[in-house]
Amino acid sequence: MKILLLEDNITDADLTKRGLIGYIPDCIIEHASTLEQARKYLDTNLLFDIALLDVNLPDGNGIEFLMEIRQRELNFPVIVLTGSGDEEAAVSALKAGADDYIVKRLGYILHLPDIINSAITNFKENDLYKSEVINVLYIEHHTVDIDLTVRHFTQYAPFIQIDAVATAEEALLKLESSESYKHKVIVMDYRLPGMDALELIKTIRQNKKLCIPIILVTGQGNEELAVQALKLGANDYLTKSEKYLFKLPSVIVNSYQHCELKRKQDALAESESKYRLLADNSGDVIFVLDMDLNYTYISPAVKVLRGFEPEEAIKQKLSEVSTPASYPKAVKVLSEILLGKSDSPENSDQQKSIELEMIRKDTTTVWTEVKASLITDKNNEPIGILGVSRDISERKKMIDELISAKEKAEESDKLKTAFLANISHEIRTPMNGILGFAELLKEEGLTGDQQREYIKIIEKSGQRMLNIINDIVDISKIESGLVELRISEININEQIEYACTFFKPEVDKKEIQLIHNTTFQKNEVILKTDREKLYAILLNLIKNAIKYTDCGKIEIGYNIKNTNHHSYIEFYIADTGIGIPSDRQKAIFERFIQADISDRQARQGAGLGLSITKAYVELMGGNIWVESEHGKGSIFYFTLPFSPESLTKNSEPGNITGSNNELYNKLKILIAEDDENAEQFLKIILRPISSELLIVRNGAEAVEVCKLNPDIDVVLMDIQMPIMNGYEATRQIRLFNEVVIIIAQTAFALSGEEEKVKNAGCNAYISKPINKANLISIIKKHINKQ
Ligand code: ADP
């Protein structure tokens, strides 16, 4: 540090030099005892860091030298050294532009280093102002004074530019003009013609409401006027003494700086209160953390986000705020921001964003997105991070839902592709049989046996196609969650026996044994479950056992089991068939999966049966699995919940078997059907049990015929008919006939259909294609009920 010391007192100079060298080790001191010597230093070397000037010198005044330094626009601060009791000199020095002063009291050397340092720092900051041009509106009636001032400023304070007017009125005009913004300070003489100085100050402050700094220049002895001026809003005053022009620049600069500072503080306070208002009312939580990651501000929205009042939340540690999984993530990212680290150099001053799981007051958690950035002071030193947290639970939930919807869509797309590939094959094969043999039937000269043979093939192929369609419909119902359970009491032995009877012709043909091992044969075992589904399960498993067994036997049975918590019934279907390799035993329960693809040609199937079976078993509260040895056979098990009280209950005998003879030629039947082939078919199968058959082609006719024939026993009501559909026709018939048995026939095998036809007033429903035995048994069941 290079110091210019202007001091005529040798002892003081010596003391000061020693002190400075002691406290500021690297300093170089140029000492001058007179103004003349000091000027020489300035002529040879201008690069000082600071000047310390004594006021009273043998060849002049230190303040004069201060003016010279300022006049030469030398860029270093000046500290004035005064004797004790000479505070007036200190004040004049400050007004003349000194950066500070020090009174040469005992021990003053000790304070010098601090004063020097702060003078250097302040000087650098104030330099900004000094390099700025300050436009002054000067109101002075005497042109001589104006000239003097302008000349003085041109020489000593060129950064101050004077715009002079002679009267208060002219000054007001200037202040109203569009150029008024350029005037930074007003300097006015206390004697003005017309409107006087006090009046002018009052007008500027009270009428015009301008806050531009005002300096009053008064004559000696006019201090009272100065006091009044200050009261009215003037910022400072200066007495026209001998060297007042030297003082005027610093008075102007001080007033300007003071005013600017105040303006900046006001602006800061205003913007702070604006931001505070914004933060306080923001829906997001805005917070500030210090360098130790402690909260220094947190906005009221924290109450909504985490349930804490801001006063509670501000005291919390980051570790209490975030979940154990999110805490290290938060610390890492926030510390990186504070240390100015970033993933890439160009991102260093940018915001970082993290997703954190935060803890709410009620101990539940909430997912938030936190955007954080660094706060620095004016020297760019980090002082804390500003963060904004936003609740993203909904967004996260939505993303999760979207992902699972996407996965579902992909899964169903895969399913669709598999479905098409499998179904195309499964449908083409029987279709081939139907169309091929129908074509052959047209050939002339076929024997009766040949014809019967071909028809049999067509029938079988049609049956197979129907099975596939039924499977597809079942799978779609399961897929779309449309399957509902209809619980009733079921006699299990009866169900198993019936299933065995159903397959008897098939096993006889294959020459394998089908045994049912019903454990509680003496008693009726009653199970509360869905009859149709249980039947479908049994049929599927027995059908598979027959399909995959070429010799030996198939055994069907069940056991009642108890665990600590509940009883259940465990069914088994054991065969001595081809078996299933252990690595395929799980997969076969999935859709379209067959244990052995190469087996496909030999044993037809779409690979849907077991997946439907599994879905039904699980829907009814049970489990299904297989035990099998490749080449030896398989045992399929499934369980259903069972309540032991129903073990020995007598049930009504089923209505499944019995002869049709009792209905022979008895019933008056109306067939409502718009399709000629279907009508033809119904006529043939219903003829044996009907005394009279009536035929109509639409719903409206059906209603009419029923009105005219109140003795009709049964109506076969097609649902899809022209003019009036079957639902509506049934509703209308029910208005006048509650007893007639109406059986809906529909081609929609989808769920809800049964419900719909029953709501319309039908007694039962049968889906197309119609099975003769099934239809007769339904009719019989309802006739018997009456
Ligand atoms: P599919 O229509 O092919 O029979 P399933 O879903 O009913 O479809 O059965 C899936 C696969 O499981 C069959 O293709 C077959 O490979 C195997 N499988 C099912 N039951 C048996 C059984 N009793 N013995 C041997 N393999 C069987």
Coordinates of C-alpha atoms and ligand atoms in Angstrom, one line a residue, residues 471 540-541 544-549 575 577-580 588-590 593-596 599 603-611 628 633-634 636, ligand 1:
D471 CA -64.5 -69.3 -24.6
N540 CA -63.4 -77.8 -18.6
L541 CA -61.2 -80.0 -16.4
N544 CA -59.1 -81.7 -20.8
A545 CA -58.5 -84.9 -18.9
I546 CA -60.3 -86.8 -21.6
K547 CA -58.6 -84.9 -24.4
Y548 CA -55.1 -85.5 -23.0
T549 CA -55.7 -89.1 -21.9
D575 CA -56.0 -88.7 -15.2
G577 CA -52.8 -89.0 -19.6
I578 CA -49.8 -87.4 -21.3
G579 CA -48.9 -85.3 -18.2
I580 CA -47.4 -81.8 -18.2
I588 CA -50.8 -73.5 -18.8
F589 CA -53.1 -71.4 -16.7
E590 CA -52.3 -68.3 -18.7
I593 CA -50.8 -71.2 -23.5
Q594 CA -50.5 -74.8 -24.2
A595 CA -48.0 -77.1 -22.5
D596 CA -46.6 -78.4 -25.7
D599 CA -49.0 -81.2 -29.6
R603 CA -55.3 -82.1 -29.7
Q604 CA -57.2 -79.1 -30.8
G605 CA -57.6 -76.2 -28.4
A606 CA -57.1 -72.5 -28.1
G607 CA -55.4 -72.6 -24.7
L608 CA -58.2 -70.6 -23.2
G609 CA -60.0 -73.3 -21.1
L610 CA -57.7 -73.3 -18.1
S611 CA -57.4 -69.5 -17.9
S628 CA -48.3 -83.8 -12.9
G633 CA -50.7 -88.2 -15.8
S634 CA -52.0 -85.1 -14.1
F636 CA -55.9 -80.9 -11.3
Ligands
ADP1 P1 -56.6 -76.1 -24.6 O1 -57.7 -75.5 -25.3 O2 -55.3 -76.0 -25.3 O3 -56.8 -77.4 -24.0 P2 -56.4 -75.2 -21.8 O4 -56.2 -73.9 -21.3 O5 -57.6 -76.0 -21.4 O6 -56.3 -75.1 -23.4 O7 -55.1 -76.0 -21.5 C1 -53.8 -75.5 -21.7 C2 -52.8 -76.5 -21.9 O8 -52.6 -77.3 -20.7 C3 -53.2 -77.6 -22.9 O9 -52.9 -77.1 -24.2 C4 -52.4 -78.7 -22.5 O10 -51.1 -78.6 -23.1 C5 -52.3 -78.6 -21.0 N1 -53.2 -79.5 -20.3 C6 -54.4 -79.1 -19.8 N2 -55.0 -80.2 -19.1 C7 -54.2 -81.2 -19.3 C8 -54.2 -82.6 -18.9 N3 -55.2 -83.0 -18.2 N4 -53.2 -83.3 -19.2 C9 -52.1 -82.9 -19.9 N5 -52.0 -81.6 -20.3 C10 -53.0 -80.8 -20.0

